[in-house]
XYZ file of C-alpha atoms in Angstrom:
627
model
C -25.365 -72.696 -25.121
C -27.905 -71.704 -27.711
C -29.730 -74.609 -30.061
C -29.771 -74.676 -32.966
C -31.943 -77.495 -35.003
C -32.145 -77.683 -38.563
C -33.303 -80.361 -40.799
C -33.928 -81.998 -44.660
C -37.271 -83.527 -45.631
C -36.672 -87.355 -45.404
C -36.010 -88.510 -48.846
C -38.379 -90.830 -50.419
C -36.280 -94.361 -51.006
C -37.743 -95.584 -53.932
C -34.883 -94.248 -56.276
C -31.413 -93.907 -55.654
C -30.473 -89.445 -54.901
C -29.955 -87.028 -57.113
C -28.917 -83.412 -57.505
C -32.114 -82.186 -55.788
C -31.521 -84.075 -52.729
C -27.952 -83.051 -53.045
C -29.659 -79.323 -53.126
C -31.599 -79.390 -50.128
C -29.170 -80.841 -48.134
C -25.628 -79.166 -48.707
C -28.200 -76.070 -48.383
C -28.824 -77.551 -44.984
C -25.163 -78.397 -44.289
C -24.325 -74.687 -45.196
C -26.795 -73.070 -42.230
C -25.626 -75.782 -39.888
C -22.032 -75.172 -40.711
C -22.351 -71.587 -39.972
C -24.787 -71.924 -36.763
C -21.626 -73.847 -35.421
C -19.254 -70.927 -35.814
C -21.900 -68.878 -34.463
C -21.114 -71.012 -31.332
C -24.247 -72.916 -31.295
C -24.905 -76.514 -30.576
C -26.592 -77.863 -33.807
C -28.869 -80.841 -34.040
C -28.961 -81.454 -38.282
C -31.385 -84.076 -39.198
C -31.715 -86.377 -42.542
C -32.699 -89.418 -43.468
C -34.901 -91.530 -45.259
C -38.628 -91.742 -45.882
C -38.973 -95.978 -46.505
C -42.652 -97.049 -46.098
C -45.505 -96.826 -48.701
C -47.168 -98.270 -51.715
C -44.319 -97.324 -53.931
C -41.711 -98.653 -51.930
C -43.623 -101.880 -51.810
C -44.413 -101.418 -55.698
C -40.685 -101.357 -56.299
C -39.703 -104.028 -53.975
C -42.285 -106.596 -55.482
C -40.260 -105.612 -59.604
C -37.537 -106.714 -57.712
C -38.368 -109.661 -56.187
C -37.371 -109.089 -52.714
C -39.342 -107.723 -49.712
C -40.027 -104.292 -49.135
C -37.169 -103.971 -45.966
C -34.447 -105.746 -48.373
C -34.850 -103.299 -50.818
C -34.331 -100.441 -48.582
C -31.261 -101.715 -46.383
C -30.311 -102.179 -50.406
C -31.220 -98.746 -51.104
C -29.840 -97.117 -47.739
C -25.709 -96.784 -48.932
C -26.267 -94.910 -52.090
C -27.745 -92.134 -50.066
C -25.534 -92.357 -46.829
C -22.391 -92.549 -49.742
C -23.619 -89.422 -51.644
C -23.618 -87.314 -48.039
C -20.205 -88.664 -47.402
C -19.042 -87.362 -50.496
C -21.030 -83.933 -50.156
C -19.113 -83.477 -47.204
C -22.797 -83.151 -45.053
C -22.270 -82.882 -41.628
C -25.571 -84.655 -39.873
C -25.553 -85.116 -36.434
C -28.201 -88.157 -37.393
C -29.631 -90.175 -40.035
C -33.399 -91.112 -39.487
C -34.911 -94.603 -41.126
C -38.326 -94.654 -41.084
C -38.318 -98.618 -40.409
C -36.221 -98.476 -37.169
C -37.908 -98.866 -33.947
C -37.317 -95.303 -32.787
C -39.625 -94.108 -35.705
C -41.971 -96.430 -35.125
C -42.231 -96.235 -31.422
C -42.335 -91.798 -31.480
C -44.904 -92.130 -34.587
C -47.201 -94.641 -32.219
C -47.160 -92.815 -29.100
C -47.850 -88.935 -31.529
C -50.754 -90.521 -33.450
C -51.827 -91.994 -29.427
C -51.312 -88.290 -28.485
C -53.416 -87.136 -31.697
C -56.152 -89.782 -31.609
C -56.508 -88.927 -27.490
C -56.983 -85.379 -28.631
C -60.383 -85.782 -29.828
C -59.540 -84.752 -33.540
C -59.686 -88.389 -35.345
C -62.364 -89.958 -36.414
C -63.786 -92.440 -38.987
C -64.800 -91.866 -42.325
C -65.586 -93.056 -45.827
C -62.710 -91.487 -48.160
C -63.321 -90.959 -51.979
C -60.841 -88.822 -53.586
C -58.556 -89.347 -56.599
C -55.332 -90.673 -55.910
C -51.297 -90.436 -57.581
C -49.720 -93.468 -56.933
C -46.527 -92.121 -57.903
C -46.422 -89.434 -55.074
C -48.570 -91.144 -52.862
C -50.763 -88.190 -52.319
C -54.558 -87.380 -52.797
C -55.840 -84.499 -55.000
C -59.321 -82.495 -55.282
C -60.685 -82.464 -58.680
C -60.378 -78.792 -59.073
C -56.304 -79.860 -58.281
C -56.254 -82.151 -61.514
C -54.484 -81.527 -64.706
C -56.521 -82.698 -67.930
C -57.996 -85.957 -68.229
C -57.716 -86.438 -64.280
C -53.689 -86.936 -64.593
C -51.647 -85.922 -61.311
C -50.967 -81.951 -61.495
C -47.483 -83.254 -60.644
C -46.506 -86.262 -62.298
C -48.634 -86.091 -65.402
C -49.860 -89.714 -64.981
C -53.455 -90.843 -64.615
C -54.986 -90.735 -60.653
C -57.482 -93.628 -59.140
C -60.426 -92.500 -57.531
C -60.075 -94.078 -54.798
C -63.025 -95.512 -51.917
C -62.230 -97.052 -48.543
C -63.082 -96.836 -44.943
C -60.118 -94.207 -43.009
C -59.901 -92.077 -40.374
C -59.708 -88.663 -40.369
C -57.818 -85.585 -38.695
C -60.358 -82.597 -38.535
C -57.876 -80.199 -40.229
C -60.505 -77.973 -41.182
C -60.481 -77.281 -37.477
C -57.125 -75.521 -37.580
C -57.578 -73.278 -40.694
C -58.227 -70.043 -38.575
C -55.626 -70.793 -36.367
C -53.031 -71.213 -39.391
C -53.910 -68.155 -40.940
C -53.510 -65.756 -37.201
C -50.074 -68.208 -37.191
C -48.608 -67.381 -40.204
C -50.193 -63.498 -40.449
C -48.574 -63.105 -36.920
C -44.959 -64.588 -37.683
C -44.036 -63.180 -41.179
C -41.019 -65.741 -41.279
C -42.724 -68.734 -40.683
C -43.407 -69.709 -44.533
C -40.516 -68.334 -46.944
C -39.481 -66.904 -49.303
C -43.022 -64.641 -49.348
C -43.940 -65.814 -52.800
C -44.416 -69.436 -50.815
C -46.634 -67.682 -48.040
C -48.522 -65.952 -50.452
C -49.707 -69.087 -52.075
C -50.215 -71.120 -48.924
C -52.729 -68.145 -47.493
C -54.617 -68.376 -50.611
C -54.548 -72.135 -49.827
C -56.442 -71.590 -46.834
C -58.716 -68.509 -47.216
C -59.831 -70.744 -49.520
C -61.072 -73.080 -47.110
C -59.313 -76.775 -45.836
C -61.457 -80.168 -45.719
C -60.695 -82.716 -43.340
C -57.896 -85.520 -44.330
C -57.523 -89.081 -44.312
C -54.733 -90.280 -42.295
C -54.693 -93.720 -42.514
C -54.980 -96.475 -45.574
C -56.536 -99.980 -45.455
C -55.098 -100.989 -48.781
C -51.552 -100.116 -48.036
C -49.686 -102.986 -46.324
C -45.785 -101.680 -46.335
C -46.417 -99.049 -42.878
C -46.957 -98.475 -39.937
C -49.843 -99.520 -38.054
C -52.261 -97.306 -36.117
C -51.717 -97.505 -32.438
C -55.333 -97.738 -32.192
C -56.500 -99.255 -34.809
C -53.921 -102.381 -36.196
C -55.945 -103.108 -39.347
C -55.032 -100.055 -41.110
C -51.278 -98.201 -41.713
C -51.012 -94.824 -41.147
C -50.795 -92.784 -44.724
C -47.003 -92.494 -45.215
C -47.387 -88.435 -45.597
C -48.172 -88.487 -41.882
C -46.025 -90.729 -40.880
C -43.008 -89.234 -42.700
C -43.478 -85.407 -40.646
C -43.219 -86.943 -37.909
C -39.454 -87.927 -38.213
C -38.687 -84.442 -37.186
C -39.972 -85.408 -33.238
C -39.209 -88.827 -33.650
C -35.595 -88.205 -33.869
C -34.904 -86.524 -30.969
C -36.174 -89.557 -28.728
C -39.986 -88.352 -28.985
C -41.505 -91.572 -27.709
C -38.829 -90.926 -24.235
C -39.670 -87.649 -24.215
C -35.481 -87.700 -24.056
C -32.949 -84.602 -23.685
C -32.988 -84.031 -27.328
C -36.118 -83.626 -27.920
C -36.401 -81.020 -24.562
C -33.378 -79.427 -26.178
C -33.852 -79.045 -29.333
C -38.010 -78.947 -30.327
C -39.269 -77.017 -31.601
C -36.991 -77.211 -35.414
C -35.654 -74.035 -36.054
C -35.712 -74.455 -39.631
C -37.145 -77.129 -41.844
C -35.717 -77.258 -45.135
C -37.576 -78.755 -48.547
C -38.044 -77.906 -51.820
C -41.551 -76.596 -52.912
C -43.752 -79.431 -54.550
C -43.976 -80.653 -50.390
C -44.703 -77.604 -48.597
C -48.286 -77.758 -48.207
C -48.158 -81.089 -46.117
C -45.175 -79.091 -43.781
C -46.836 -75.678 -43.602
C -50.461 -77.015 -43.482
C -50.765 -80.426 -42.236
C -47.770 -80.658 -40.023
C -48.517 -77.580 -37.959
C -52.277 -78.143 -37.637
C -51.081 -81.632 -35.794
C -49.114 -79.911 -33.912
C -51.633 -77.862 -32.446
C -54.027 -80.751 -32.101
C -51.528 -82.141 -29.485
C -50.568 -78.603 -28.040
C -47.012 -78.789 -28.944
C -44.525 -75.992 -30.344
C -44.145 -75.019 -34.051
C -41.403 -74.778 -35.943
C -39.560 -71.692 -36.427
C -39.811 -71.204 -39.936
C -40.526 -73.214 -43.129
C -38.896 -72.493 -45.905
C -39.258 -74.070 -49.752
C -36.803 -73.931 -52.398
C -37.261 -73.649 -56.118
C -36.871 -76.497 -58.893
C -33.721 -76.651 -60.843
C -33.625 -77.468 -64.723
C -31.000 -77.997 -67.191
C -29.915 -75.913 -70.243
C -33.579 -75.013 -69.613
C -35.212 -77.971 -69.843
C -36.685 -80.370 -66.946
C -34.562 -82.613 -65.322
C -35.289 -86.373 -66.225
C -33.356 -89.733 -66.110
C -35.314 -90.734 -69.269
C -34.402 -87.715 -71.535
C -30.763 -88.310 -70.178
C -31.112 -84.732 -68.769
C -29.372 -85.115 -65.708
C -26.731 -83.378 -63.718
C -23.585 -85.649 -63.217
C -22.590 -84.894 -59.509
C -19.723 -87.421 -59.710
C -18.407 -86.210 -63.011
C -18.806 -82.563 -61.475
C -17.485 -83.306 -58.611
C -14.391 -85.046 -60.094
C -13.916 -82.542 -62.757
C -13.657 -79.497 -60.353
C -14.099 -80.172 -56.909
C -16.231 -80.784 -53.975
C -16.188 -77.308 -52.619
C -16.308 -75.861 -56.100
C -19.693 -77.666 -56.551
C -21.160 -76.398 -53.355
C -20.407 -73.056 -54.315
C -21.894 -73.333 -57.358
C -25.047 -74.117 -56.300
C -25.161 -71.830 -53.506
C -24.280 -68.828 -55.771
C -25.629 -69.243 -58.798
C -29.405 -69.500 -57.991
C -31.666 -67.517 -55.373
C -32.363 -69.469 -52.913
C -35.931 -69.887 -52.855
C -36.345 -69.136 -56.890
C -36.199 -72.016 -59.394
C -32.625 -72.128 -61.146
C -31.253 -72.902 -64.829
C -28.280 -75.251 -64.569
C -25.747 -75.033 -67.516
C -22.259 -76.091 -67.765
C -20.917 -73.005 -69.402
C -22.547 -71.214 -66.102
C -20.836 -73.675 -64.052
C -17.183 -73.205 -65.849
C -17.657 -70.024 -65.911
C -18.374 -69.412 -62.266
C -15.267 -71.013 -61.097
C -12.992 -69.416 -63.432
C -14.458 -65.821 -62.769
C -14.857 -66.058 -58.803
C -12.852 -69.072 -57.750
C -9.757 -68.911 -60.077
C -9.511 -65.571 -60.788
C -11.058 -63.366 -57.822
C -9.857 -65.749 -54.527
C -7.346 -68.276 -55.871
C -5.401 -65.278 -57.729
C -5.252 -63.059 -54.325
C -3.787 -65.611 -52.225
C -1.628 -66.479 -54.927
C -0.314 -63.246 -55.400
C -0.257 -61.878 -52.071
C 1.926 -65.368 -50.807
C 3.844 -65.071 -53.247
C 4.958 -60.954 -52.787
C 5.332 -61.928 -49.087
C 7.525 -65.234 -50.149
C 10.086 -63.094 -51.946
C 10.270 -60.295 -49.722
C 9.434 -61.122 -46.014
C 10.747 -64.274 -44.031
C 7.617 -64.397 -41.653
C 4.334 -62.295 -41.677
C 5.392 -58.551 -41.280
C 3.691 -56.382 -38.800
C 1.438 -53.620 -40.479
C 3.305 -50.263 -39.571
C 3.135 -48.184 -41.889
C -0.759 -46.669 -42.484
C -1.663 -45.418 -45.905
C -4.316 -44.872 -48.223
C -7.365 -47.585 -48.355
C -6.098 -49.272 -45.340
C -9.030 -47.784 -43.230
C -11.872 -48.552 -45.778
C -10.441 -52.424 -46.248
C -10.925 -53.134 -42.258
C -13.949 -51.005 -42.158
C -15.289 -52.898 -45.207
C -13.843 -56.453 -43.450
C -15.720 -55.556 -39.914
C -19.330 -54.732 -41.918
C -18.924 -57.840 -43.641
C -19.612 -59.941 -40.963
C -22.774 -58.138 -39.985
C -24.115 -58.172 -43.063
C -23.357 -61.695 -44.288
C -24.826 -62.725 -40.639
C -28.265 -60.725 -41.702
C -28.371 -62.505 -45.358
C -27.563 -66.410 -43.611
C -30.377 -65.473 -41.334
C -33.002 -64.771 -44.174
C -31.225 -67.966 -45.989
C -30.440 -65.500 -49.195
C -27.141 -67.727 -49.670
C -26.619 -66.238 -52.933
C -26.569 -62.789 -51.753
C -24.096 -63.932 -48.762
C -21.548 -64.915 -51.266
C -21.752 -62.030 -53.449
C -21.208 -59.678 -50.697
C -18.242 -61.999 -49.355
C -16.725 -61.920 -53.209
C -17.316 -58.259 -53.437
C -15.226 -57.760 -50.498
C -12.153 -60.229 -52.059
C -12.361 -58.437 -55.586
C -12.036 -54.869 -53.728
C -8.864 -56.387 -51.492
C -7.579 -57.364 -55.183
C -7.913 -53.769 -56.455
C -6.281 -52.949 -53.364
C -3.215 -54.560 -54.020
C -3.672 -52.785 -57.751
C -4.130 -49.614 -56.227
C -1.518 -49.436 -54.424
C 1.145 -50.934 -56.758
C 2.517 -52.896 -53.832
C 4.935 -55.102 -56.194
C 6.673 -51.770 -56.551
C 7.155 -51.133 -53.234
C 10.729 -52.742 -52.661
C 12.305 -49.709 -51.251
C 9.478 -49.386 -48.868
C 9.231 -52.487 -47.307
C 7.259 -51.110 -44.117
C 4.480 -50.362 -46.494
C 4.574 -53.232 -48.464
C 4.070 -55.295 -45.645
C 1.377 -53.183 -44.170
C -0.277 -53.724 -47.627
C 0.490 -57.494 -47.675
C -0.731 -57.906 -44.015
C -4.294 -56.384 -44.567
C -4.433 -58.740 -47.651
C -3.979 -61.879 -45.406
C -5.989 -60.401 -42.475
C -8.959 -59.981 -45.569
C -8.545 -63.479 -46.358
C -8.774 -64.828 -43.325
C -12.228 -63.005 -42.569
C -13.349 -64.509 -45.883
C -11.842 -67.939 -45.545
C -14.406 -68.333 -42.118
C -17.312 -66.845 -43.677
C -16.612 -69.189 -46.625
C -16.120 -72.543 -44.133
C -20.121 -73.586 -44.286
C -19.746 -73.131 -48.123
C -16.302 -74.304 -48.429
C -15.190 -76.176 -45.693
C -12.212 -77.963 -47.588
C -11.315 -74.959 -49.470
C -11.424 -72.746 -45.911
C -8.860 -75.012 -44.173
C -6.572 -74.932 -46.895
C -6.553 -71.411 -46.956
C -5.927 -71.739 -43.454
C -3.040 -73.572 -43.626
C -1.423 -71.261 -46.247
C -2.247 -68.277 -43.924
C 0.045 -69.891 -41.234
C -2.717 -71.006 -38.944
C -2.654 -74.487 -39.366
C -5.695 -76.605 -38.322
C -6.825 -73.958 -35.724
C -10.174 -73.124 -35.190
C -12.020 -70.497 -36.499
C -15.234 -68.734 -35.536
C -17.634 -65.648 -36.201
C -16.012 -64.210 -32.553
C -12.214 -63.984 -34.284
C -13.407 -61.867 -36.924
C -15.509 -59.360 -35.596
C -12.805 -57.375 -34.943
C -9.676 -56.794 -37.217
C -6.321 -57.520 -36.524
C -6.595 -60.939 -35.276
C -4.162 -62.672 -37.703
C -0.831 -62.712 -35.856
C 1.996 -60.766 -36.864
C 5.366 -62.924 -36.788
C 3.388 -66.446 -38.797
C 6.249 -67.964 -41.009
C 5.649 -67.700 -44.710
C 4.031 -70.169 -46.870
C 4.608 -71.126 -50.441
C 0.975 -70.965 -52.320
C -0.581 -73.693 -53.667
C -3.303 -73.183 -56.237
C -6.806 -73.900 -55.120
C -8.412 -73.685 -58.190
C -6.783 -75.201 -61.756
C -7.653 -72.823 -64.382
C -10.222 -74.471 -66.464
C -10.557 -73.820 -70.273
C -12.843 -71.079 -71.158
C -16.223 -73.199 -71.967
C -17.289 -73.215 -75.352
C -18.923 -69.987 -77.120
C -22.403 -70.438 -76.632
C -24.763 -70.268 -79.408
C -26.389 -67.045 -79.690
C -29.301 -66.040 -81.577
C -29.066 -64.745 -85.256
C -27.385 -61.755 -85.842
C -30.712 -58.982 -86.352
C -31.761 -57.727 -89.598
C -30.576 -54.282 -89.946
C -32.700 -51.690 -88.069
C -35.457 -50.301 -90.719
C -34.841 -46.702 -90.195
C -38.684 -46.145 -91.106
C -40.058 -48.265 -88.667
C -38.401 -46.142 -85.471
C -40.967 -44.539 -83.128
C -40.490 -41.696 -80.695
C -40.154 -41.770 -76.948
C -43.560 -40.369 -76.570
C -44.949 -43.141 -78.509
C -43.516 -45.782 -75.989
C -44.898 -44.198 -72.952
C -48.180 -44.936 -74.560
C -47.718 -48.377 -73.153
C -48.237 -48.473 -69.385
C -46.423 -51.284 -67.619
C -47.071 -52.657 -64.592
C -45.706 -54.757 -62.066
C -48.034 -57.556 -60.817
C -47.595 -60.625 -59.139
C -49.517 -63.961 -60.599
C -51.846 -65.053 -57.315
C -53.731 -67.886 -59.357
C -53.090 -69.930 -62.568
C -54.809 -72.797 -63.576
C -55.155 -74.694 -67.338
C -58.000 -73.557 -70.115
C -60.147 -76.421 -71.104
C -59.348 -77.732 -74.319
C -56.674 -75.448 -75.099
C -52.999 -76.877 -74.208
C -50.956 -73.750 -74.684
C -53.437 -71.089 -72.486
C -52.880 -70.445 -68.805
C -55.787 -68.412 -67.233
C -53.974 -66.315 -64.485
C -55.139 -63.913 -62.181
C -52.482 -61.018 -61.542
C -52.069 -58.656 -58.626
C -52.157 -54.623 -59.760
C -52.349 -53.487 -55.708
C -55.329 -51.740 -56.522
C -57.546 -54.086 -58.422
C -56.739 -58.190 -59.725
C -57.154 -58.991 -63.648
C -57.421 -62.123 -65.593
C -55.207 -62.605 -67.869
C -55.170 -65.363 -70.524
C -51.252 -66.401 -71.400
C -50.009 -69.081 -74.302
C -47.498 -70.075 -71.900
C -48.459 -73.388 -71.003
C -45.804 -75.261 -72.328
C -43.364 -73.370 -71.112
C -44.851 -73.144 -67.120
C -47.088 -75.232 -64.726
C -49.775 -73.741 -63.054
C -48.556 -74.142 -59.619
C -45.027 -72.553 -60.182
C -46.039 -69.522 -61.288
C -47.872 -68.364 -57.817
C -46.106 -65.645 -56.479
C -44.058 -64.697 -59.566
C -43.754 -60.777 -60.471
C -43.536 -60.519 -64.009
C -44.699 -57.201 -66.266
C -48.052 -56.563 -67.563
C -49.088 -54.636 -70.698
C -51.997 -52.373 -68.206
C -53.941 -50.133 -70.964
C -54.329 -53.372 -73.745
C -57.906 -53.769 -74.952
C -59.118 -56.003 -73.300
C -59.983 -59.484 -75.715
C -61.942 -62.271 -75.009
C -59.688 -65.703 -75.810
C -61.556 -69.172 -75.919
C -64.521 -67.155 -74.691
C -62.698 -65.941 -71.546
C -61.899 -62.308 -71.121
C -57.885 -61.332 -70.868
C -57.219 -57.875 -69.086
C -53.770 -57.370 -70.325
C -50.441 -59.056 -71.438
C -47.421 -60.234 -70.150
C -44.036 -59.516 -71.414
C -42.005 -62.632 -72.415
C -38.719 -63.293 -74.394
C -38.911 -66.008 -77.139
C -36.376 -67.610 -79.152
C -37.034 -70.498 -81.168
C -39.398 -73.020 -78.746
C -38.024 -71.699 -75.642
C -40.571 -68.758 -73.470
C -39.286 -66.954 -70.891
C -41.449 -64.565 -68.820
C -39.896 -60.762 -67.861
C -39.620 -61.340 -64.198
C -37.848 -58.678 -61.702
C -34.838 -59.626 -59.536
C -35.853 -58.088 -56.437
C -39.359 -57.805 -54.783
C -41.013 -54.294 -55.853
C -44.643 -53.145 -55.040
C -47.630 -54.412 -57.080
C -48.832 -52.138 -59.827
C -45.378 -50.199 -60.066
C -44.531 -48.292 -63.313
C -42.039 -49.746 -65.381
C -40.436 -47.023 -67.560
């Protein structure tokens, strides 16, 4: 049987989770929900990350030691996943002795390979995300490019893995498996990381006491970054070399979201190689969420109420949500009105209403599922349609575009529902051969798109399930490739609503109403093709001294690379605007700002405080027209 192994970062316990844990993983639930009806045996990791200075920073407000606080910690996490519906086949805890012993005998491994050694470290310091930044890497005033807090700079006596070793080896890696980093905007950055160059990194910490020790050296923990990767070997019974780690190494996918993909697509590979052992498949790195456009933050009260949400609407309602609403590997815009609005439109209306209707036409006019008879127009195109479903939602769950994957599924329910419109079936009493015909390919359609919709939906799937007449039975990718496989003969069942009909959320406020257009003031079409636009992508961005609203970018034209200098610092950080396409005014003057030249501008929609760069919504060549 093929493996399938998929897993989560291990969540830092310091805090209890929140809806960006809750992100990663139901993302991870979804691909090893669907691997499984693909027939292959999953391995899905998670856990928790539970050693380091901030775990020991917390414990010490607390009063307690550092391991009471975490088996304190521990429920609130394994208690969210339970009520995500997540379907790990194990939870990892960085403090039990299976971590410990697979994390001695890989550092052993590591250290034997000839690639540690010792060193003086100086380097400034967050001890908020426990990670070490070059000064080039710092925000103003030395503050964390992250956090926005003030770094240490930091002396002490370490050892050292000669990463700088593997930085031509990373670069043939990634150039020669295009999948390996996604989405591409994530790639694009890391290989700028590197052809940059990569120093040599500390891997251990003197000053730390809450860790693991080295297995060769006792009087210093290994840095918790290191540590932490290697809880996807330790896992599988690394330090036995067991089945499950024969099985199921290397990870087919590991899962994160993008403020940690430099220690996974960097550091964790290079290791990897020191001790001659597989890579992962692919890496991939998910985008940030906000809220009404703002950043999330438990201090601002700007959080997203997963219990409330959950209550309100739904389990499945809220993993669909967050599937659908956001690309995958783009940051999202959370909003409640885009939440209510979502269920209504796809969930009430589009698949609750079909089953609805189509139950209830058979209910009044068939004692068990009719057998389809009678051919007619559309029939063809709906099991056509149904069969190149499946191949294409396969090809979208294998590039992890899970938003794309549901729209196709939806587009195929809201064309069954114009079925049933186009063919006036409710009027078909006198012809009851092609009313069921009708009726039947409506059921057979939802029971292709209640199993794609099981690693989304699992509670919603069954249901529908059940109101098809197939009880708890199992379903898999091999009953639907072919249509037809809903049995003729199943007794009837009486619907019952999925999905409550919300009220419509609240009118949103909208901008003022314009002034009225100033007739004098309109210019010809030749006078706007005077302005070339161009697609580029942004390939570096880093702050202007003493300015706090200029970013000085350097875009992508294909041909050439500009610098630009943007007043969009308030509205963007540095590091998430790598890899972005967004539209640049080409033929502009070029200015100097601040005593830096700017080779352009970018197009941006403002209202009030809010800035919003034009971006495009599918990947296009560098240096394309816009017209």
């Amino acid at each position: 049987m093929s493996k399938f192994y998929i897993t989560t970062p291990i969540y830092y316990a310091n805090a209890e989770p929140h809806i960006g844990h809750a992100y990663t993983t139901i993302a991870c639930d979804v691909l090893a929900r669907y691997n499984r009806l693909k027939g292959k045996e999953v391995f899905f990791l998670t856990g928790v990350d539970e050693h380091g200075e901030n775990i020991q920073k917390v414990a010490e407000e607390k009063g307690i030691s550092p391991q009471d606080y975490c088996d304190q910690i521990l429920p609130t996490f394994i208690s969210l996943w339970e009520k995500l519906n997540i379907s790990h086949n194990f939870f990892i805890r960085t403090t039990s002795d299976l971590h410990k012993k697979g994390v001695a005998e890989f550092l052993t491994r590591l250290h034997q390979s000839g690639d540690i050694y010792k060193g003086k470290y100086e380097g400034f310091y967050c001890r908020r995300c426990e990670r070490f930044f070059t000064e080039k890497e710092l925000a103003d005033d030395n503050h964390c490019p992250i956090h926005k807090l003030p770094v240490d700079l930091v002396q002490e006596d370490n050892y050292f893995f000669a990463l700088s070793k593997y930085e031509d080896r990373l670069i043939t890696h990634i150039e020669a498996n295009p999948k390996f980093i996604l989405p591409e905007a994530r790639r694009n950055e890391i290989m700028g990381v590197l052809k940059s160059g990569l120093k040599d990194i500390s891997i251990s910490r003197s000053s730390v006491e809450w860790g693991i020790p080295l297995p060769f050296d006792s009087s210093q923990n290994i840095y918790v970054w290191v540590e932490a990767l290697c809880n996807y070997i330790t896992a599988l019974d690394y330090y036995e070399h067991g089945d499950l780690y024969r099985e199921f190494w290397p990870a087919n996918v590991h899962m994160m979201a993008k403020e940690i993909i430099r220690f996974h697509v960097i550091i964790w590979p290079a290791m990897l190689m020191a001790v001659e052992h597989p890579l992962p498949e692919r890496i991939f790195a998910h985008g940030w969420m906000t809220k009404d456009g703002e950043k999330i933050s438990k201090t601002t009260g700007n959080v997203i109420d997963i219990d409330g949400l959950i209550d309100d609407f739904g389990l499945d309602p809220f993993r669909y949500f967050f599937m659908r609403e956001f690309s995958f590997g783009s940051d999202g815009d959370y909003t409640q009105e885009r939440f209510e609005t979502r269920y209504n439109a796809d969930l009430a209306n589009d698949l609750g209403n079909l089953l609805n209707r189509t139950l209830g036409l058979l209910g009044k006019n068939f004692e068990t599922l009719p057998v389809p008879t009678k051919a007619g127009e559309f029939d063809a195109e709906i099991e056509e349609m149904a069969v190149q479903l499946v191949d294409q939602v396969d090809r979208l769950m294998e590039s992890i575009a899970f938003d794309t994957a549901l729209e196709t599924i939806f587009e195929y329910i809201r064309r069954i529902n114009r079925y049933i419109q186009q063919t006036e079936v409710w009027s078909l009493k006198d012809d009851l051969e092609r009313m069921g015909t009708i009726l039947y390919h409506a059921m057979e359609g939802l029971r292709v798109v209640s199993v794609l919709l099981l690693p989304f939906m699992p509670e919603i799937s069954v249901r529908i399930f059940q109101q098809l007449g197939l009880g708890d039975s199992s379903q898999n990718l091999d009953s639907i490739n072919k249509w037809g496989g809903l049995p003729s003969g199943l007794p009837i069942h009486k619907p019952s609503p999925l999905f409550p009909k919300k009220d419509a959320p609240p009118k949103k406020e909208t901008a003022k109403d314009p002034e009225p257009v100033n007739e004098s003031n309109l210019i010809t079409i030749d006078k706007v093709k005077e302005t070339d636009l161009r697609v580029c992508q942004i390939v570096g961005a880093e702050t202007v001294e003493d300015a706090d609203r200029l970013l000085k970018l350097r875009v992508d034209l294909g041909r050439e690379q500009r610098q630009v200098i943007a007043g969009i610092a308030q509205s963007y950080e540095p590091e998430d605007l790598i890899g972005k396409q967004v539209v640049l005014v080409a033929n502009l003057r070029s200015a100097k700002i601040r005593g830096l030249e700017s080779q352009g501008m970018l197009l941006a929609a403002v209202s009030k405080k809010k800035l919003s760069l034009i971006t495009l919504d599918k990947s296009i060549p560098n240096g394309a027209k816009v017209q």
